[in-house]
Every structure is written in C-alpha cells, then in structure tokens.
Amino acid sequence: MRFACLGSGSEGNALLVESGKTRLLLDCGFNLRETTARLARLGRSPSDLSAILVSHEHGDHVGGVPRLAAKFGLPVWLSHGTHLQLAAIGQMPEQFHLFDTHHPFAVGDLWIQPFPVPHDAREPTQFVFSDGAYRLGVLTDLGRSTRHIETMLDRVDALVLECNHDVELLAAGPYPPTLKRRVAGDYGHLSNAAAAALLAKLDTRRLKHIIAAHLSRTNNRPGLARQALAQVLACEQDWIAIADQDTGLDWRQLL
C-alpha cells in the first residue's frame, strides 16, 4: 500500500491511496484541470482511478467530485448525511454508494474503516485504510478528538493528521471573531497543540510515516506544526512531513 497527497488546505484537498489494482481518491476539492495536473505529478491520470471516497460536503473536499466522477465514470462512496446534503444542493454524482460511518467496507483491494468526527458538516467522516498488512489513518477536519477516534487510530503504520492552526497566530490574525470562534471551536479544526495532544494518546510504536495536513496559510507555519508533533514523538522535526497546499506530498510506501 502507498499514498500521496494532491494538495491539502482550505483551497482544495485530495489524497490518493493505492493497493494492488485499486486506486482510491479521498476527496477532490480541485477542478478537473487542476486535478488532472496534480495526478500527473504523481504519475497517474483520472482514468487510473477506481473510485472516489468523500469525507464531507464542504467545497474544499467535494467541489471537484461531481465533474470528475461524471467524466470518468467513477463510483463515489459517501455517508448518508453527506449524500443528503449534496442531493439538496444538486451536486450528487450519478454513481454512488452509501456507507455506515461505523461499519467497514471494501473497495477493490482496500479495506476501509470509517469513523465519525465532530465537524460542522452533515455527517463528516474520516478513515483508516488497510491492505491487510498495514494501516493508514487519515484525520482532518475536526474540532476535537474523541475516545472513539483515538481507538480507531491506535497502532496505525502511517497517519495523516490535521494541524490546521497555531492558537496564538489564529487569535492575533486577520480573521473576523466569528470565523476565529468557528475554526477554534469543537466543530472546527485541530490546532497544532490539539493534534499533538491526540497523538500523545496513541500507541505509535508501528508508526512509519506522519504527515501534518490541512495547515492554514494564514494561521500556521510548517515549522510550528513539525515542532508540536516531533515533541510528542521525540523525533527530529524533519521526520514530520507536510502535506502542502500547492505541492501536496509525494508517494509514501508502507512495506
């Protein structure tokens, strides 16, 4: 199993996970042209994809999904709540499958364990992917951790973890008070400190890759995110990778 990121942040998100003949795109917040260009950087094209998996209905995660799915005949997997929200605004793809946020399911060679997260969406979900030997946890777009989340992510081999903002930068930054409260609230986004606190509760002995994701351009810095996570893991800061908004993240292999 291997994974790569097309881009991560408020301007668009997409993560590519591969195992065997299965190539699954988690979210797509980029237009078709941009998605195609970003896949090409990873040696892939939209026609290589097996399916699209959607975490929630916010535009930076789902904005590019309907057109990508329609043009390339891709099935889309999503929660019941996300389906209802997209249907209400006329953005539901033609081919779709619904999943229960507490029940695992398979897409080709990938086994997927969804789990609910607190975020200001209809039924937001995050995931653990497995090929039977290794587990990749993905956790972004949530305002706080829960015991269930921590149970799902315990002993993963790789983790993509939201480090959206630095608390002090957000407080002193240009966002209006209402937006600051949303970002920092229980249904907003994880700060560096909150991500580090979550990480400290996990059994990380199997961890081979950790990627800080969904960093705010305005309210965070890569060095601050690296520092927070490296302190928990007692590792060099350079070992913490960053999923960048513009350049994404190159392939990471689980062996």
PDB file of C-alpha atoms in Angstrom:
ATOM      1  CA  MET A   1       0.000   0.000   0.000  1.00  0.00           C
ATOM      2  CA  ARG A   2       1.133   3.531  -0.748  1.00  0.00           C
ATOM      3  CA  PHE A   3      -0.360   7.006  -0.588  1.00  0.00           C
ATOM      4  CA  ALA A   4       0.250  10.542  -1.828  1.00  0.00           C
ATOM      5  CA  CYS A   5      -1.434  13.918  -1.477  1.00  0.00           C
ATOM      6  CA  LEU A   6      -2.524  16.125  -4.372  1.00  0.00           C
ATOM      7  CA  GLY A   7      -2.894  19.098  -2.028  1.00  0.00           C
ATOM      8  CA  SER A   8      -4.129  19.883   1.471  1.00  0.00           C
ATOM      9  CA  GLY A   9      -5.690  23.050   2.835  1.00  0.00           C
ATOM     10  CA  SER A  10      -8.694  25.347   2.585  1.00  0.00           C
ATOM     11  CA  GLU A  11      -8.141  25.825  -1.169  1.00  0.00           C
ATOM     12  CA  GLY A  12      -8.558  22.143  -2.006  1.00  0.00           C
ATOM     13  CA  ASN A  13      -7.905  18.630  -0.709  1.00  0.00           C
ATOM     14  CA  ALA A  14      -7.312  15.221  -2.282  1.00  0.00           C
ATOM     15  CA  LEU A  15      -5.423  12.122  -1.117  1.00  0.00           C
ATOM     16  CA  LEU A  16      -4.588   9.139  -3.336  1.00  0.00           C
ATOM     17  CA  VAL A  17      -4.358   5.658  -1.775  1.00  0.00           C
ATOM     18  CA  GLU A  18      -3.239   2.606  -3.748  1.00  0.00           C
ATOM     19  CA  SER A  19      -3.147  -1.120  -3.084  1.00  0.00           C
ATOM     20  CA  GLY A  20      -2.883  -3.803  -5.756  1.00  0.00           C
ATOM     21  CA  LYS A  21      -5.047  -2.718  -8.681  1.00  0.00           C
ATOM     22  CA  THR A  22      -7.131  -0.304  -6.591  1.00  0.00           C
ATOM     23  CA  ARG A  23      -6.534   3.451  -6.736  1.00  0.00           C
ATOM     24  CA  LEU A  24      -8.860   5.381  -4.476  1.00  0.00           C
ATOM     25  CA  LEU A  25      -9.100   9.174  -4.333  1.00  0.00           C
ATOM     26  CA  LEU A  26     -10.153  10.514  -0.954  1.00  0.00           C
ATOM     27  CA  ASP A  27     -11.948  13.823  -1.607  1.00  0.00           C
ATOM     28  CA  CYS A  28     -11.401  16.159  -4.540  1.00  0.00           C
ATOM     29  CA  GLY A  29     -11.597  19.883  -3.953  1.00  0.00           C
ATOM     30  CA  PHE A  30      -9.864  20.845  -7.209  1.00  0.00           C
ATOM     31  CA  ASN A  31     -11.357  21.470 -10.631  1.00  0.00           C
ATOM     32  CA  LEU A  32     -10.874  18.870 -13.358  1.00  0.00           C
ATOM     33  CA  ARG A  33      -7.912  20.568 -14.996  1.00  0.00           C
ATOM     34  CA  GLU A  34      -6.093  21.043 -11.698  1.00  0.00           C
ATOM     35  CA  THR A  35      -6.869  17.517 -10.532  1.00  0.00           C
ATOM     36  CA  THR A  36      -5.506  16.083 -13.773  1.00  0.00           C
ATOM     37  CA  ALA A  37      -2.310  18.144 -13.463  1.00  0.00           C
ATOM     38  CA  ARG A  38      -1.776  17.147  -9.851  1.00  0.00           C
ATOM     39  CA  LEU A  39      -2.352  13.466 -10.599  1.00  0.00           C
ATOM     40  CA  ALA A  40       0.173  13.716 -13.432  1.00  0.00           C
ATOM     41  CA  ARG A  41       2.810  14.888 -10.957  1.00  0.00           C
ATOM     42  CA  LEU A  42       2.284  11.546  -9.225  1.00  0.00           C
ATOM     43  CA  GLY A  43       2.422   9.559 -12.448  1.00  0.00           C
ATOM     44  CA  ARG A  44      -1.329   8.990 -12.561  1.00  0.00           C
ATOM     45  CA  SER A  45      -4.332  10.174 -14.556  1.00  0.00           C
ATOM     46  CA  PRO A  46      -8.060  10.300 -13.727  1.00  0.00           C
ATOM     47  CA  SER A  47      -8.632   7.216 -15.881  1.00  0.00           C
ATOM     48  CA  ASP A  48      -6.408   5.247 -13.473  1.00  0.00           C
ATOM     49  CA  LEU A  49      -8.792   5.818 -10.563  1.00  0.00           C
ATOM     50  CA  SER A  50     -11.065   3.085  -9.240  1.00  0.00           C
ATOM     51  CA  ALA A  51     -13.411   5.239  -7.136  1.00  0.00           C
ATOM     52  CA  ILE A  52     -13.766   8.431  -5.114  1.00  0.00           C
ATOM     53  CA  LEU A  53     -14.369   8.471  -1.363  1.00  0.00           C
ATOM     54  CA  VAL A  54     -15.894  11.616   0.181  1.00  0.00           C
ATOM     55  CA  SER A  55     -15.352  12.704   3.779  1.00  0.00           C
ATOM     56  CA  HIS A  56     -17.940  15.523   3.907  1.00  0.00           C
ATOM     57  CA  GLU A  57     -19.689  18.101   1.750  1.00  0.00           C
ATOM     58  CA  HIS A  58     -17.514  21.200   2.168  1.00  0.00           C
ATOM     59  CA  GLY A  59     -16.354  22.607  -1.143  1.00  0.00           C
ATOM     60  CA  ASP A  60     -12.633  22.239  -0.493  1.00  0.00           C
ATOM     61  CA  HIS A  61     -13.223  18.477  -0.260  1.00  0.00           C
ATOM     62  CA  VAL A  62     -16.036  17.800  -2.704  1.00  0.00           C
ATOM     63  CA  GLY A  63     -16.041  20.704  -5.180  1.00  0.00           C
ATOM     64  CA  GLY A  64     -14.376  18.707  -7.963  1.00  0.00           C
ATOM     65  CA  VAL A  65     -16.078  15.371  -7.326  1.00  0.00           C
ATOM     66  CA  PRO A  66     -19.245  15.577  -9.484  1.00  0.00           C
ATOM     67  CA  ARG A  67     -17.480  16.517 -12.715  1.00  0.00           C
ATOM     68  CA  LEU A  68     -14.551  14.134 -12.167  1.00  0.00           C
ATOM     69  CA  ALA A  69     -16.915  11.251 -11.418  1.00  0.00           C
ATOM     70  CA  ALA A  70     -19.171  12.029 -14.386  1.00  0.00           C
ATOM     71  CA  LYS A  71     -16.396  12.427 -16.943  1.00  0.00           C
ATOM     72  CA  PHE A  72     -14.568   9.226 -15.985  1.00  0.00           C
ATOM     73  CA  GLY A  73     -17.500   7.089 -14.830  1.00  0.00           C
ATOM     74  CA  LEU A  74     -16.209   6.787 -11.276  1.00  0.00           C
ATOM     75  CA  PRO A  75     -18.336   5.466  -8.405  1.00  0.00           C
ATOM     76  CA  VAL A  76     -18.462   7.721  -5.360  1.00  0.00           C
ATOM     77  CA  TRP A  77     -18.653   6.456  -1.775  1.00  0.00           C
ATOM     78  CA  LEU A  78     -20.146   8.726   0.891  1.00  0.00           C
ATOM     79  CA  SER A  79     -22.096   8.754   4.149  1.00  0.00           C
ATOM     80  CA  HIS A  80     -25.877   9.031   4.299  1.00  0.00           C
ATOM     81  CA  GLY A  81     -25.674  12.577   5.682  1.00  0.00           C
ATOM     82  CA  THR A  82     -23.233  13.730   3.026  1.00  0.00           C
ATOM     83  CA  HIS A  83     -25.467  12.199   0.364  1.00  0.00           C
ATOM     84  CA  LEU A  84     -28.492  14.100   1.662  1.00  0.00           C
ATOM     85  CA  GLN A  85     -26.589  17.386   1.753  1.00  0.00           C
ATOM     86  CA  LEU A  86     -25.173  17.038  -1.761  1.00  0.00           C
ATOM     87  CA  ALA A  87     -28.555  15.956  -3.123  1.00  0.00           C
ATOM     88  CA  ALA A  88     -30.155  19.037  -1.565  1.00  0.00           C
ATOM     89  CA  ILE A  89     -27.800  21.345  -3.455  1.00  0.00           C
ATOM     90  CA  GLY A  90     -27.905  19.376  -6.698  1.00  0.00           C
ATOM     91  CA  GLN A  91     -24.338  18.055  -6.616  1.00  0.00           C
ATOM     92  CA  MET A  92     -24.910  14.311  -6.232  1.00  0.00           C
ATOM     93  CA  PRO A  93     -22.870  12.136  -8.632  1.00  0.00           C
ATOM     94  CA  GLU A  94     -24.835   9.636 -10.720  1.00  0.00           C
ATOM     95  CA  GLN A  95     -22.965   6.568  -9.466  1.00  0.00           C
ATOM     96  CA  PHE A  96     -22.786   6.420  -5.697  1.00  0.00           C
ATOM     97  CA  HIS A  97     -22.619   4.009  -2.779  1.00  0.00           C
ATOM     98  CA  LEU A  98     -23.588   4.790   0.798  1.00  0.00           C
ATOM     99  CA  PHE A  99     -21.598   3.619   3.805  1.00  0.00           C
ATOM    100  CA  ASP A 100     -22.387   3.490   7.512  1.00  0.00           C
ATOM    101  CA  THR A 101     -19.878   5.559   9.482  1.00  0.00           C
ATOM    102  CA  HIS A 102     -19.381   2.708  11.975  1.00  0.00           C
ATOM    103  CA  HIS A 103     -19.083  -0.245   9.581  1.00  0.00           C
ATOM    104  CA  PRO A 104     -16.017  -1.182   7.487  1.00  0.00           C
ATOM    105  CA  PHE A 105     -16.324  -1.893   3.783  1.00  0.00           C
ATOM    106  CA  ALA A 106     -14.093  -2.887   0.872  1.00  0.00           C
ATOM    107  CA  VAL A 107     -13.325  -1.088  -2.381  1.00  0.00           C
ATOM    108  CA  GLY A 108     -11.260  -3.444  -4.522  1.00  0.00           C
ATOM    109  CA  ASP A 109      -8.047  -4.311  -2.707  1.00  0.00           C
ATOM    110  CA  LEU A 110      -8.555  -1.712   0.042  1.00  0.00           C
ATOM    111  CA  TRP A 111     -10.386  -2.280   3.312  1.00  0.00           C
ATOM    112  CA  ILE A 112     -11.842   0.952   4.713  1.00  0.00           C
ATOM    113  CA  GLN A 113     -12.878   1.649   8.294  1.00  0.00           C
ATOM    114  CA  PRO A 114     -14.868   4.897   8.505  1.00  0.00           C
ATOM    115  CA  PHE A 115     -15.462   6.749  11.761  1.00  0.00           C
ATOM    116  CA  PRO A 116     -17.473   9.884  12.609  1.00  0.00           C
ATOM    117  CA  VAL A 117     -15.770  13.110  13.665  1.00  0.00           C
ATOM    118  CA  PRO A 118     -17.033  16.373  15.210  1.00  0.00           C
ATOM    119  CA  HIS A 119     -17.079  18.975  12.434  1.00  0.00           C
ATOM    120  CA  ASP A 120     -19.644  21.473  11.148  1.00  0.00           C
ATOM    121  CA  ALA A 121     -20.961  19.261   8.349  1.00  0.00           C
ATOM    122  CA  ARG A 122     -23.969  16.933   7.937  1.00  0.00           C
ATOM    123  CA  GLU A 123     -22.242  13.592   8.688  1.00  0.00           C
ATOM    124  CA  PRO A 124     -18.462  14.122   8.479  1.00  0.00           C
ATOM    125  CA  THR A 125     -16.268  11.033   8.386  1.00  0.00           C
ATOM    126  CA  GLN A 126     -12.599  10.137   8.487  1.00  0.00           C
ATOM    127  CA  PHE A 127     -10.959   6.833   7.666  1.00  0.00           C
ATOM    128  CA  VAL A 128      -8.434   4.082   8.264  1.00  0.00           C
ATOM    129  CA  PHE A 129      -7.278   2.272   5.112  1.00  0.00           C
ATOM    130  CA  SER A 130      -5.786  -1.216   5.175  1.00  0.00           C
ATOM    131  CA  ASP A 131      -4.363  -3.700   2.707  1.00  0.00           C
ATOM    132  CA  GLY A 132      -4.471  -6.483   5.292  1.00  0.00           C
ATOM    133  CA  ALA A 133      -0.905  -5.900   6.465  1.00  0.00           C
ATOM    134  CA  TYR A 134      -0.632  -2.150   7.078  1.00  0.00           C
ATOM    135  CA  ARG A 135      -2.978   0.602   8.238  1.00  0.00           C
ATOM    136  CA  LEU A 136      -3.095   4.237   7.116  1.00  0.00           C
ATOM    137  CA  GLY A 137      -5.067   6.644   9.299  1.00  0.00           C
ATOM    138  CA  VAL A 138      -6.423   9.916   7.902  1.00  0.00           C
ATOM    139  CA  LEU A 139      -7.769  12.550  10.277  1.00  0.00           C
ATOM    140  CA  THR A 140      -8.577  16.095   9.180  1.00  0.00           C
ATOM    141  CA  ASP A 141     -11.493  18.489   9.560  1.00  0.00           C
ATOM    142  CA  LEU A 142     -12.493  18.050  13.181  1.00  0.00           C
ATOM    143  CA  GLY A 143     -12.623  20.387  16.138  1.00  0.00           C
ATOM    144  CA  ARG A 144     -11.722  17.959  18.910  1.00  0.00           C
ATOM    145  CA  SER A 145     -10.709  14.379  19.495  1.00  0.00           C
ATOM    146  CA  THR A 146     -12.884  11.642  20.963  1.00  0.00           C
ATOM    147  CA  ARG A 147     -12.079   8.316  22.546  1.00  0.00           C
ATOM    148  CA  HIS A 148     -13.548   6.536  19.532  1.00  0.00           C
ATOM    149  CA  ILE A 149     -11.255   8.454  17.168  1.00  0.00           C
ATOM    150  CA  GLU A 150      -8.247   7.560  19.277  1.00  0.00           C
ATOM    151  CA  THR A 151      -9.277   3.895  19.306  1.00  0.00           C
ATOM    152  CA  MET A 152      -9.553   3.900  15.510  1.00  0.00           C
ATOM    153  CA  LEU A 153      -6.088   5.430  15.056  1.00  0.00           C
ATOM    154  CA  ASP A 154      -4.243   3.387  17.646  1.00  0.00           C
ATOM    155  CA  ARG A 155      -1.286   1.434  16.218  1.00  0.00           C
ATOM    156  CA  VAL A 156      -1.560   2.761  12.654  1.00  0.00           C
ATOM    157  CA  ASP A 157       1.503   2.440  10.424  1.00  0.00           C
ATOM    158  CA  ALA A 158       1.034   5.879   8.871  1.00  0.00           C
ATOM    159  CA  LEU A 159      -1.004   8.900   9.905  1.00  0.00           C
ATOM    160  CA  VAL A 160      -2.172  11.989   8.045  1.00  0.00           C
ATOM    161  CA  LEU A 161      -3.092  14.359  10.874  1.00  0.00           C
ATOM    162  CA  GLU A 162      -4.661  17.800  10.759  1.00  0.00           C
ATOM    163  CA  CYS A 163      -2.556  20.631  12.171  1.00  0.00           C
ATOM    164  CA  ASN A 164      -4.725  23.485  10.983  1.00  0.00           C
ATOM    165  CA  HIS A 165      -3.658  26.427  13.112  1.00  0.00           C
ATOM    166  CA  ASP A 166      -1.450  27.773  15.835  1.00  0.00           C
ATOM    167  CA  VAL A 167      -3.641  29.077  18.655  1.00  0.00           C
ATOM    168  CA  GLU A 168      -1.694  32.319  19.084  1.00  0.00           C
ATOM    169  CA  LEU A 169      -1.479  33.059  15.351  1.00  0.00           C
ATOM    170  CA  LEU A 170      -5.215  32.488  14.967  1.00  0.00           C
ATOM    171  CA  ALA A 171      -6.034  34.759  17.916  1.00  0.00           C
ATOM    172  CA  ALA A 172      -3.815  37.582  16.607  1.00  0.00           C
ATOM    173  CA  GLY A 173      -4.641  37.069  12.929  1.00  0.00           C
ATOM    174  CA  PRO A 174      -6.957  38.873  10.498  1.00  0.00           C
ATOM    175  CA  TYR A 175      -9.970  36.549  10.653  1.00  0.00           C
ATOM    176  CA  PRO A 176     -13.201  38.113  11.991  1.00  0.00           C
ATOM    177  CA  PRO A 177     -14.200  36.980  15.507  1.00  0.00           C
ATOM    178  CA  THR A 178     -16.990  34.715  14.261  1.00  0.00           C
ATOM    179  CA  LEU A 179     -14.630  32.818  11.971  1.00  0.00           C
ATOM    180  CA  LYS A 180     -11.986  32.565  14.696  1.00  0.00           C
ATOM    181  CA  ARG A 181     -14.563  31.003  17.010  1.00  0.00           C
ATOM    182  CA  ARG A 182     -15.628  28.563  14.310  1.00  0.00           C
ATOM    183  CA  VAL A 183     -12.087  27.450  13.498  1.00  0.00           C
ATOM    184  CA  ALA A 184     -11.124  27.056  17.166  1.00  0.00           C
ATOM    185  CA  GLY A 185     -14.436  25.512  18.250  1.00  0.00           C
ATOM    186  CA  ASP A 186     -15.370  21.907  18.933  1.00  0.00           C
ATOM    187  CA  TYR A 187     -16.714  21.547  15.383  1.00  0.00           C
ATOM    188  CA  GLY A 188     -13.918  23.423  13.623  1.00  0.00           C
ATOM    189  CA  HIS A 189     -10.312  22.368  13.075  1.00  0.00           C
ATOM    190  CA  LEU A 190      -7.481  20.939  15.177  1.00  0.00           C
ATOM    191  CA  SER A 191      -4.730  23.266  16.350  1.00  0.00           C
ATOM    192  CA  ASN A 192      -1.119  22.131  16.480  1.00  0.00           C
ATOM    193  CA  ALA A 193      -1.451  21.684  20.238  1.00  0.00           C
ATOM    194  CA  ALA A 194      -4.675  19.671  19.928  1.00  0.00           C
ATOM    195  CA  ALA A 195      -3.143  17.443  17.252  1.00  0.00           C
ATOM    196  CA  ALA A 196      -0.113  16.836  19.479  1.00  0.00           C
ATOM    197  CA  ALA A 197      -2.351  16.012  22.449  1.00  0.00           C
ATOM    198  CA  LEU A 198      -4.261  13.490  20.334  1.00  0.00           C
ATOM    199  CA  LEU A 199      -1.040  11.951  19.073  1.00  0.00           C
ATOM    200  CA  ALA A 200       0.227  11.571  22.628  1.00  0.00           C
ATOM    201  CA  LYS A 201      -2.742   9.298  23.412  1.00  0.00           C
ATOM    202  CA  LEU A 202      -1.969   6.844  20.607  1.00  0.00           C
ATOM    203  CA  ASP A 203       0.242   3.784  20.550  1.00  0.00           C
ATOM    204  CA  THR A 204       2.718   4.958  17.901  1.00  0.00           C
ATOM    205  CA  ARG A 205       5.173   2.062  18.022  1.00  0.00           C
ATOM    206  CA  ARG A 206       4.226   0.974  14.480  1.00  0.00           C
ATOM    207  CA  LEU A 207       4.293   4.497  13.051  1.00  0.00           C
ATOM    208  CA  LYS A 208       6.497   4.773   9.944  1.00  0.00           C
ATOM    209  CA  HIS A 209       5.103   7.984   8.436  1.00  0.00           C
ATOM    210  CA  ILE A 210       3.373  11.002   9.930  1.00  0.00           C
ATOM    211  CA  ILE A 211       2.121  13.854   7.801  1.00  0.00           C
ATOM    212  CA  ALA A 212       0.828  17.178   9.111  1.00  0.00           C
ATOM    213  CA  ALA A 213      -2.106  18.221   6.919  1.00  0.00           C
ATOM    214  CA  HIS A 214      -4.660  20.959   6.297  1.00  0.00           C
ATOM    215  CA  LEU A 215      -2.321  23.727   7.507  1.00  0.00           C
ATOM    216  CA  SER A 216      -3.757  27.228   7.310  1.00  0.00           C
ATOM    217  CA  ARG A 217      -1.702  29.613   5.183  1.00  0.00           C
ATOM    218  CA  THR A 218      -2.753  32.482   7.459  1.00  0.00           C
ATOM    219  CA  ASN A 219      -2.793  30.917  10.919  1.00  0.00           C
ATOM    220  CA  ASN A 220       0.000  28.358  10.897  1.00  0.00           C
ATOM    221  CA  ARG A 221       3.580  27.669   9.850  1.00  0.00           C
ATOM    222  CA  PRO A 222       5.064  24.277   8.872  1.00  0.00           C
ATOM    223  CA  GLY A 223       7.795  24.676  11.480  1.00  0.00           C
ATOM    224  CA  LEU A 224       5.259  25.120  14.273  1.00  0.00           C
ATOM    225  CA  ALA A 225       3.325  22.015  13.236  1.00  0.00           C
ATOM    226  CA  ARG A 226       6.522  19.968  12.990  1.00  0.00           C
ATOM    227  CA  GLN A 227       7.699  21.175  16.391  1.00  0.00           C
ATOM    228  CA  ALA A 228       4.421  20.217  18.100  1.00  0.00           C
ATOM    229  CA  LEU A 229       4.324  16.673  16.685  1.00  0.00           C
ATOM    230  CA  ALA A 230       8.057  15.997  16.974  1.00  0.00           C
ATOM    231  CA  GLN A 231       7.964  16.859  20.662  1.00  0.00           C
ATOM    232  CA  VAL A 232       5.409  14.104  21.271  1.00  0.00           C
ATOM    233  CA  LEU A 233       7.293  11.523  19.210  1.00  0.00           C
ATOM    234  CA  ALA A 234      10.746  12.559  20.484  1.00  0.00           C
ATOM    235  CA  CYS A 235      11.982  12.637  16.894  1.00  0.00           C
ATOM    236  CA  GLU A 236      13.758  15.082  14.631  1.00  0.00           C
ATOM    237  CA  GLN A 237      11.426  17.748  13.250  1.00  0.00           C
ATOM    238  CA  ASP A 238      12.490  16.907   9.688  1.00  0.00           C
ATOM    239  CA  TRP A 239      10.914  13.452  10.113  1.00  0.00           C
ATOM    240  CA  ILE A 240       7.481  15.104  10.217  1.00  0.00           C
ATOM    241  CA  ALA A 241       6.256  15.575   6.643  1.00  0.00           C
ATOM    242  CA  ILE A 242       3.946  18.358   5.499  1.00  0.00           C
ATOM    243  CA  ALA A 243       1.072  17.920   3.040  1.00  0.00           C
ATOM    244  CA  ASP A 244       1.353  21.245   1.251  1.00  0.00           C
ATOM    245  CA  GLN A 245      -1.497  23.150  -0.372  1.00  0.00           C
ATOM    246  CA  ASP A 246       0.383  23.756  -3.627  1.00  0.00           C
ATOM    247  CA  THR A 247       2.698  20.765  -3.968  1.00  0.00           C
ATOM    248  CA  GLY A 248       0.891  18.104  -1.943  1.00  0.00           C
ATOM    249  CA  LEU A 249       3.044  15.180  -0.840  1.00  0.00           C
ATOM    250  CA  ASP A 250       4.951  12.665  -2.953  1.00  0.00           C
ATOM    251  CA  TRP A 251       4.374   8.924  -2.640  1.00  0.00           C
ATOM    252  CA  ARG A 252       4.891   7.255   0.723  1.00  0.00           C
ATOM    253  CA  GLN A 253       5.201   3.486   0.756  1.00  0.00           C
ATOM    254  CA  LEU A 254       4.158   1.086   3.513  1.00  0.00           C
ATOM    255  CA  LEU A 255       6.341  -2.014   3.460  1.00  0.00           C
TER     256      LEU A 255
END
